[in-house]
XYZ file of C-alpha atoms in Angstrom:
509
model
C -1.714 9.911 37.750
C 1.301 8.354 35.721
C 2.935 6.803 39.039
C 1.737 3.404 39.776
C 1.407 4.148 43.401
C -1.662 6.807 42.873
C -3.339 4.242 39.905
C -5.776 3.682 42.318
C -6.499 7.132 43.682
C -9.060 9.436 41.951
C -8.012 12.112 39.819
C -6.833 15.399 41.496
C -7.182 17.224 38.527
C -11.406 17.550 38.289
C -12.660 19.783 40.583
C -15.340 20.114 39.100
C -16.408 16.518 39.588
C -15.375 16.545 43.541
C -17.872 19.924 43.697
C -20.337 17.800 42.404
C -19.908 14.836 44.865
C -19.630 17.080 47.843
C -22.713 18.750 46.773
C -24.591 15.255 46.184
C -23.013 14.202 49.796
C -24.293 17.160 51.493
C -27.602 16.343 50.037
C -27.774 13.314 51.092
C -27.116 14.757 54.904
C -23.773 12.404 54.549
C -22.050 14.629 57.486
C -20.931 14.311 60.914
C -24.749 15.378 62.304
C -26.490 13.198 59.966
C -24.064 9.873 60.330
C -24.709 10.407 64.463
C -28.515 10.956 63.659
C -28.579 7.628 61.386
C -26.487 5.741 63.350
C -26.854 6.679 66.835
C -24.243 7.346 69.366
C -23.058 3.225 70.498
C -22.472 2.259 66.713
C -21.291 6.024 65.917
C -18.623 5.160 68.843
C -18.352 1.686 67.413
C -16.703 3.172 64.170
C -13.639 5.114 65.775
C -12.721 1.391 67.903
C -12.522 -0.300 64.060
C -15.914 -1.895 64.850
C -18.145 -1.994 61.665
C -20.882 -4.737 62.925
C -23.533 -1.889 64.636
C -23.031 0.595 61.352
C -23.872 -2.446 59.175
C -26.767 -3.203 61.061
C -27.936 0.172 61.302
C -27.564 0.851 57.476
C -29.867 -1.973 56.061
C -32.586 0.295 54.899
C -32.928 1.817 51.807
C -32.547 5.316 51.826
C -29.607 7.529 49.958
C -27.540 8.508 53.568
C -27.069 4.790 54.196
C -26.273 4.075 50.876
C -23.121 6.677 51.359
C -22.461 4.888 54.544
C -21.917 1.811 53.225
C -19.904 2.877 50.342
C -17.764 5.363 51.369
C -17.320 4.620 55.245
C -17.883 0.596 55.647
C -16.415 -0.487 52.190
C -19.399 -2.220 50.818
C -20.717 -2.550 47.119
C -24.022 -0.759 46.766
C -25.815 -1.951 43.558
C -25.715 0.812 40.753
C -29.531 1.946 40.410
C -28.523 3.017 44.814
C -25.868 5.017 44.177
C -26.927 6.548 40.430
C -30.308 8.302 42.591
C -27.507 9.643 44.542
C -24.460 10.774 42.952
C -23.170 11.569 39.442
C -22.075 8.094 38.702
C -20.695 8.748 35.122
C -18.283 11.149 36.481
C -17.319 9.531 39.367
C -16.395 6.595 37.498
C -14.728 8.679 34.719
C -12.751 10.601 37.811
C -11.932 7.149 39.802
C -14.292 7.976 42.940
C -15.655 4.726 42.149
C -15.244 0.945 40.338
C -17.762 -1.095 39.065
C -17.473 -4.293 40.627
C -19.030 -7.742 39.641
C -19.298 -7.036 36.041
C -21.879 -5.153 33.791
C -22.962 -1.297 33.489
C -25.171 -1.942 36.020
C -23.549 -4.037 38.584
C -22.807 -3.243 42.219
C -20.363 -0.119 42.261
C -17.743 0.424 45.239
C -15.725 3.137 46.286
C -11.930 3.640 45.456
C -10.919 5.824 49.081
C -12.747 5.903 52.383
C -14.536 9.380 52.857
C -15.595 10.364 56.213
C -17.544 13.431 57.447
C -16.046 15.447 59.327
C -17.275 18.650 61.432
C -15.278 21.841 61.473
C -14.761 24.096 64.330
C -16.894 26.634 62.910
C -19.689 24.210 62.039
C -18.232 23.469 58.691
C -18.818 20.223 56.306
C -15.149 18.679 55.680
C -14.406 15.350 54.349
C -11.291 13.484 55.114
C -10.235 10.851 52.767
C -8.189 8.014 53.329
C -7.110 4.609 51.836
C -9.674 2.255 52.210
C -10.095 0.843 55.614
C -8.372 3.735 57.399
C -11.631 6.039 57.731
C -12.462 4.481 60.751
C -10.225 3.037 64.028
C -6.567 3.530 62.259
C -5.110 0.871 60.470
C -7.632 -2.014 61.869
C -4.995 -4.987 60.484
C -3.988 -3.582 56.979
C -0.424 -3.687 58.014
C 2.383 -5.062 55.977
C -0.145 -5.628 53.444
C 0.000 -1.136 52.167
C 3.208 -0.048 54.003
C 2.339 3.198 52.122
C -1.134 3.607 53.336
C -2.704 6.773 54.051
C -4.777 7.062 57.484
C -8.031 9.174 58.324
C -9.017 10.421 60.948
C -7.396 8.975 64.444
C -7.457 10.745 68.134
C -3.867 11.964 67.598
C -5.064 14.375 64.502
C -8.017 15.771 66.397
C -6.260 16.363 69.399
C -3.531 18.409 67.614
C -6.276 19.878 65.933
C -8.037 21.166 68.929
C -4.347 22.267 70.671
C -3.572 24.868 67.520
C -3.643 28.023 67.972
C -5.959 29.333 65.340
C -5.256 33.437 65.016
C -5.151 34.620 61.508
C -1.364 34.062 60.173
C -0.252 34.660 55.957
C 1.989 30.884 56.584
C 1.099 28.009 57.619
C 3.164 24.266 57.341
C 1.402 21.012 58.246
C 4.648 18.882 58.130
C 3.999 15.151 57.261
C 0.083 15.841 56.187
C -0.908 12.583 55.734
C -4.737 12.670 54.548
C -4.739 16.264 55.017
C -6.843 17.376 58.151
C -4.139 20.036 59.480
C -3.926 21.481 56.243
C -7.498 21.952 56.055
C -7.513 23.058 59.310
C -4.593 25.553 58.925
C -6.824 26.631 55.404
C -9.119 28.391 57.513
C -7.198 31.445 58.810
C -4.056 30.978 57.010
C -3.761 32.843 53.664
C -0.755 30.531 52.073
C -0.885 26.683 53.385
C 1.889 24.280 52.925
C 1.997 20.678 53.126
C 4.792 18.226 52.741
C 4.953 13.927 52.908
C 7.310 11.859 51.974
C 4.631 9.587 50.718
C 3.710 10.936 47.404
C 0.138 8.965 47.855
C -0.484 11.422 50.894
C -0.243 14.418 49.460
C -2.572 13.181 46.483
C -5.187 11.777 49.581
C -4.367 15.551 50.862
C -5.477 16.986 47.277
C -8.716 15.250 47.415
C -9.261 16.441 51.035
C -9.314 19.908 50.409
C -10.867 19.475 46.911
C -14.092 17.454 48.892
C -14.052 20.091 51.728
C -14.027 23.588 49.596
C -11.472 24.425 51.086
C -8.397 25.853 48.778
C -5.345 24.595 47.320
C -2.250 23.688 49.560
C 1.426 23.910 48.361
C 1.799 20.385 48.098
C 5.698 19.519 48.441
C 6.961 16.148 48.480
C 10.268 14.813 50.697
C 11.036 13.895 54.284
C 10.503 16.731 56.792
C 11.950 20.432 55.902
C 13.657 19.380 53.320
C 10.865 20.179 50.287
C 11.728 23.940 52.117
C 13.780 26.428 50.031
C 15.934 28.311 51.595
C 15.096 30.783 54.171
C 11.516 29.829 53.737
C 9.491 30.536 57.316
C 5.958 30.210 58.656
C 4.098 31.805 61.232
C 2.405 28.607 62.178
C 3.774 25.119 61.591
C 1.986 21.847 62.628
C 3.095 18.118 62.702
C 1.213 14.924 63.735
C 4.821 13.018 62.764
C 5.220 8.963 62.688
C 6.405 9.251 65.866
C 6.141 5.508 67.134
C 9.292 4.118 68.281
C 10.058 0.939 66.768
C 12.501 -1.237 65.996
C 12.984 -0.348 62.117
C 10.271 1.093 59.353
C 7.747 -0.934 58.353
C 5.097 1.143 58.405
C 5.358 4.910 56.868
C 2.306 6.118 58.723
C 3.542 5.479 62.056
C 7.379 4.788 62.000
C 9.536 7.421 61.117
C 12.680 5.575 60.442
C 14.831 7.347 63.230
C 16.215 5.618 65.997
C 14.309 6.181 69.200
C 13.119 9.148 69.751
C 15.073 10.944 67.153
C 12.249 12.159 64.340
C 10.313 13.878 67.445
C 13.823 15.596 68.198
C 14.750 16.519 64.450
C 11.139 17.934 64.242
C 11.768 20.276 67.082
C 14.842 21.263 66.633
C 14.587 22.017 63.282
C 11.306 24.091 63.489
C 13.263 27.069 65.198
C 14.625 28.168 61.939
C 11.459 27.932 60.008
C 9.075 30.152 62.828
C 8.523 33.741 62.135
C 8.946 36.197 65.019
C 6.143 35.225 67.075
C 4.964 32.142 64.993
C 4.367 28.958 66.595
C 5.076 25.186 65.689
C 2.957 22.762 67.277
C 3.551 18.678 67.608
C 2.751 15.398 68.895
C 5.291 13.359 69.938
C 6.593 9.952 71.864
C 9.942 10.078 74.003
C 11.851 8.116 75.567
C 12.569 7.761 79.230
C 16.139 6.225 79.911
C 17.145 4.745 82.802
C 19.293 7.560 84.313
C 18.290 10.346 82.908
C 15.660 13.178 83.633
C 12.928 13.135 80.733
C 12.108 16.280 81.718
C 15.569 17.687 80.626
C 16.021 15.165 77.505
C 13.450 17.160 76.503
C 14.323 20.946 77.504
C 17.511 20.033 75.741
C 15.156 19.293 72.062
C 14.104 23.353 72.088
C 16.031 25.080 69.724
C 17.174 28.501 70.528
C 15.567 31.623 70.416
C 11.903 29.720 71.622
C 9.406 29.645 74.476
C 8.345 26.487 74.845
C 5.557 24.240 76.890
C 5.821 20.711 77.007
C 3.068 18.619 78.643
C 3.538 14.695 79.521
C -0.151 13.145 78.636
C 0.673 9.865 78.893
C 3.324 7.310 79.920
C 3.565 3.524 79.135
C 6.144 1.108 80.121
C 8.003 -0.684 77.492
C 5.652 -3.778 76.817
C 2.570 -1.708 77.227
C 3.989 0.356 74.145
C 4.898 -2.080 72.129
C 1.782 -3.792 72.831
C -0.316 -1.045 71.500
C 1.215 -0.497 67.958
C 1.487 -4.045 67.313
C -2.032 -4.110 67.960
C -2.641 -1.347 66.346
C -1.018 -3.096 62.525
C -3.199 -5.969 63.464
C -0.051 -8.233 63.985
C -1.857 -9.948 66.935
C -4.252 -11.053 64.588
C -2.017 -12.629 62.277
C 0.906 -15.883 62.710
C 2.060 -16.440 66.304
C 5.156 -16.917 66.016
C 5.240 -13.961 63.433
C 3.969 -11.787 66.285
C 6.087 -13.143 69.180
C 9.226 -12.142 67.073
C 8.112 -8.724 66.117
C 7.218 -8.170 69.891
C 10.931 -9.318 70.936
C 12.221 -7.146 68.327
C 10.306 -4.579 70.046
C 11.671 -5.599 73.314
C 15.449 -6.229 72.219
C 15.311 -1.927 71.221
C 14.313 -1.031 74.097
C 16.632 -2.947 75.923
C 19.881 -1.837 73.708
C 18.673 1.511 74.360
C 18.082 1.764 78.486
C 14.331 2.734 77.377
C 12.123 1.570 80.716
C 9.108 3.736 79.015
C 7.869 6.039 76.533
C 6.239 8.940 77.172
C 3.635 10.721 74.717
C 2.348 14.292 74.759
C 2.718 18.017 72.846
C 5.145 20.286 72.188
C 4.802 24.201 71.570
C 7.234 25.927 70.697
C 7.056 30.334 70.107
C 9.857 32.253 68.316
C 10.635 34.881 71.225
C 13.045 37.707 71.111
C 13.209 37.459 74.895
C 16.854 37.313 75.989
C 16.192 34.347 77.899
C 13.264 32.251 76.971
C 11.097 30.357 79.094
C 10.685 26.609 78.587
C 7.889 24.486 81.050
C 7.985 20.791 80.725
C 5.256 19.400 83.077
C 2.742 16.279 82.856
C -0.752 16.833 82.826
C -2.408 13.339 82.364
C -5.828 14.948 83.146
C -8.732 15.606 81.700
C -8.993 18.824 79.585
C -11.491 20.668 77.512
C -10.590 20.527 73.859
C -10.322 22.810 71.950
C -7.128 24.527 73.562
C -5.937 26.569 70.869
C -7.043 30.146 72.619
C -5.879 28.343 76.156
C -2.034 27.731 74.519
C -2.424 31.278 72.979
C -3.096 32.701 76.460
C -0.559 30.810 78.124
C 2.489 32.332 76.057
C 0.743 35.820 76.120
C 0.665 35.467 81.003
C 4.862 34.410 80.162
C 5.629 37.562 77.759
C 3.410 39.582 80.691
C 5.471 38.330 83.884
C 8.622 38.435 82.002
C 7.769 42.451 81.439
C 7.276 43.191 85.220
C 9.525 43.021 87.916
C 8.087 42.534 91.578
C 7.006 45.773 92.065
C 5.573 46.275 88.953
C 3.696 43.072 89.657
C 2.466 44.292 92.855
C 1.319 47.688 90.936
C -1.203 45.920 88.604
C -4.719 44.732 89.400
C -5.800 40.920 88.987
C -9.074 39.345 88.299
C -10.016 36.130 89.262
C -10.562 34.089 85.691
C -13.815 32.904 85.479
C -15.199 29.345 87.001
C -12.460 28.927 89.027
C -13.791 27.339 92.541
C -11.711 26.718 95.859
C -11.982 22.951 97.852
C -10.848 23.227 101.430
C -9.360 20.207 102.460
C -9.163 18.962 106.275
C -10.582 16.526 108.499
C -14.103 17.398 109.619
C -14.588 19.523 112.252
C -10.838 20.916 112.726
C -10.934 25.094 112.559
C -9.057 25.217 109.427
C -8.463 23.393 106.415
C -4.913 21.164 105.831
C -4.751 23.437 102.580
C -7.029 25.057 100.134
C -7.243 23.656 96.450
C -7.955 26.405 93.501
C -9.420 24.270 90.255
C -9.966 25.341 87.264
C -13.371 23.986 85.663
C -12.289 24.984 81.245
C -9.316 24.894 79.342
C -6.592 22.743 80.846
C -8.845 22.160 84.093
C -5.944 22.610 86.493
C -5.838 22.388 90.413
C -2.915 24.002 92.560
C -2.399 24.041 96.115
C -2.365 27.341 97.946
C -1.261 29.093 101.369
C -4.254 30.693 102.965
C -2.934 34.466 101.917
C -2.653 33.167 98.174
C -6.532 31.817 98.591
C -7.371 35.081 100.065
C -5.736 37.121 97.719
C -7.462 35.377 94.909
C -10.685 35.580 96.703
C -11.089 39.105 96.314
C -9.112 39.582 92.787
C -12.019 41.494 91.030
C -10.064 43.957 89.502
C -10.443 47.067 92.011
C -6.975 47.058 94.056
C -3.826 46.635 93.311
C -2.247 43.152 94.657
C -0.140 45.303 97.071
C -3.107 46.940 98.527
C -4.913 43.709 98.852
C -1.702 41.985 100.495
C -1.635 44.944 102.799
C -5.204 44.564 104.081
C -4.624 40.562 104.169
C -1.300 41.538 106.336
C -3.700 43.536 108.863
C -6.373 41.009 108.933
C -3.709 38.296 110.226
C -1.465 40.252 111.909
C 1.635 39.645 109.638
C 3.985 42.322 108.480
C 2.934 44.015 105.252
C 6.594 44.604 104.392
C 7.221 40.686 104.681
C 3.908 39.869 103.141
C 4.786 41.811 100.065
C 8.196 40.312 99.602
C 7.131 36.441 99.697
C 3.996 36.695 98.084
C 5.179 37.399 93.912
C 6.106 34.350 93.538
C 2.710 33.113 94.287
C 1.019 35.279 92.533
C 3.265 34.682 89.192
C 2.154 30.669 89.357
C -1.014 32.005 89.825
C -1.122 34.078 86.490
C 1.511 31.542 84.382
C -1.237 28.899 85.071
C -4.551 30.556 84.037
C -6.018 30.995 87.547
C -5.530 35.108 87.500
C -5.362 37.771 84.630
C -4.542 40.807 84.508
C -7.279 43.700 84.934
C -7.254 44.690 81.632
């Protein structure tokens, strides 16, 4: 606690005293269930928009869980004789969890971090800690005013949260952990959990995380990117939610990484290749940039190091004042001087511009250490809906490419296919007309996909239960048409591999 810029952060060194306060927290039903119970749903919503007004109003009773509310989540002093029915004051004080404020022992006391509940996948209590006014909605306006602060949690950290693939590993690296959430995530099935920031006040934020949650220690390493890594030091899983905002300079650590353009995204991903076990995977979010003249598609095939599988999925694209509309909101800077904000916004603008950049594109990278001679990398947007979590659906994607990759076309016409489950087929075509202008298979989990198909492809997947082999089932679809099996056999493959990369068959185990 000697360096000035953790003076205001509790102490990292008491466990016993966070124990104690997660145990009085739990008591008080301060969790994710019991803040949507107390609140409702609208002012629940309210929170994650940076709106406080419908928590405030539904926390002006009396009882311990809205007490907790107001302290810890909507930064408001709670008089002492509150909070001391609730928590171990003493040692909170004693541990820096909390300040008296207003004077005298028995004055209002507020809280020193923002702690939010927060549920696990497996139904767990976590709490994510944060600098105050970053628990809920991001930054909401701090801006310039803590360059160094420390956000909760934000959409980007759940959704690469929900995207990991979560099979038991001895490694894990959450690179750039901010308050912490990957880490605790990764502290779940990973035996040895490593996180690095180049803000030293993160990895204290990430101490407390993990110390609140019961979760165990991380390797807590401080410097920008791999660099805290020894030599030769590898994982079997590594995550990132980088600053990956593109911006003209670095005023804010928890958004801008200090690279021009798109370069931190790129560093990430090219440098993760070294540091991936043999089958290990390194999963990130990430903003790009689309130049004029160039194929984003291939700026970013050319970002996967070698010796990697890789899937890249487009979420989102926004055109240059769009994005640079967003994160100025997002520091508050349109709530501050005009003229202030017009200049950062042509700053913005006069990047861009230097650099070609006509938009930015957001989305996730995956990336699997393969000892395939030639690896297989799919860069594709998907701005659709999907059903979080995805980490078995990524897991299963890379397992359908090591499987095609094994079997040649006859091989592939050998094995037997079932069709996954909740997969439906839309026939599209005007009404009345004999048959459809072309059939639609849509998947209704998972990355909720939807491909057009030839009528032998929806056929064949028709009657995928398992029991023939796909040439025998192209051979009876060859006699029921009148086509030649022969010819049947050799253009269908191809079809059927889209069919099996994307989800909509699998093997008959």
């Amino acid at each position: 606690m000697s360096d000035s810029r953790l003076s205001a952060l509790p102490a990292t060194d008491r466990p016993d005293v966070a124990a104690r306060l997660r145990d009085a927290l739990l008591g008080a039903s301060f969790t994710a269930d019991g803040l949507l119970e107390l609140l409702g749903a609208p002012a629940y919503a309210a929170l994650a928009r940076s709106e406080t007004v419908p928590a405030l109003r539904a926390t002006q009773g009396d009882t311990p869980l809205e007490a907790l509310v107001r302290l810890f989540l909507l930064q408001q002093p709670v008089p002492h004789a509150r909070v001391a029915g609730v928590l171990p004051v003493e040692a909170c004080l004693e541990s820096g969890w909390l300040v008296r404020v207003g004077g005298g022992l028995d004055g209002d006391l507020a809280a020193t971090v923002d702690v939010r509940p927060y549920g696990g996948p497996g139904g767990e209590d976590w709490f994510i800690v944060s600098d105050l006014g970053c628990a809920v909605g991001g930054a909401g306006g701090i801006g310039s005013k803590a360059e160094g602060v420390v956000l909760g949690v934000g959409g980007a950290s759940t959704t690469l949260a929900g995207i990991t693939v979560r099979t038991p590993v001895a490694s894990a690296l959450d690179l750039g952990t901010g308050s912490g959430i990957q880490a605790l995530h990764a502290a779940q099935h990973a035996t040895r959990v490593t996180a690095t920031d180049l803000n030293p006040r993160a990895l204290h934020i990430t101490a407390l995380t993990l110390a609140l949650s019961g979760a165990p220690a991380a390797d807590l390493r401080e410097g920008s990117l791999f660099e805290p890594l020894k030599n030769g030091e590898t994982y079997d899983l590594i995550v990132s939610n980088p600053p990956f905002v593109i911006s003209p300079g670095a005023r804010l650590t928890y958004r801008d990484g200090g690279m021009g353009g798109d370069d931190l995204c790129r560093s990430i991903v090219q440098g993760a290749g070294d540091r991936l076990n043999e089958g290990g995977f390194a999963q990130f979010l990430a903003n790009w940039q689309h130049v004029e003249g160039e194929d984003w598609q291939d700026r970013l095939r050319s970002w996967v190091p070698s010796g990697c599988d890789a899937w890249i999925v487009q979420r989102e694209v926004q055109d240059v004042t769009q994005y640079a509309e967003l994160w100025l909101r997002d520091a508050g800077d349109h709530r501050g001087d005009a003229t202030e904000y017009q200049a950062r916004y042509d700053a913005w603008l006069d990047e861009f511009e230097a650099r070609k950049v006509k938009a930015v594109g957001f989305g996730w990278i995956t990336l699997r250490k393969t000892s395939a001679a030639v690896p297989t990398i799919t860069v594709e947007e998907w701005p659709h809906p999907v059903e979080q979590p995805l980490g078995d659906t990524v897991r299963a994607y890379f397992d359908r490419l090591d499987y095609l990759r094994a079997r040649d076309d006859a091989a592939l016409l050998a094995d037997h296919f079932k069709l996954v489950p909740e997969v439906v087929q839309e026939q599209v075509g005007l009404p009345g007309a004999e048959d459809p202008e072309h059939v639609v298979l849509r998947q209704n989990r998972g990355m909720r996909r939807a491909t057009k198909v030839d009528t032998v492809g929806a056929g064949f997947a028709g009657v995928c239960d398992g029991s023939l082999s796909a040439g025998r089932i192209l051979d009876a679809i060859a006699q029921l048409v009148g086509e030649d099996a022969v010819l049947l056999r050799d253009r269908t493959p191809a079809q059927i591999r889209l069919l099996v990369e994307q989800g909509f068959l699998e093997p008959a185990r």
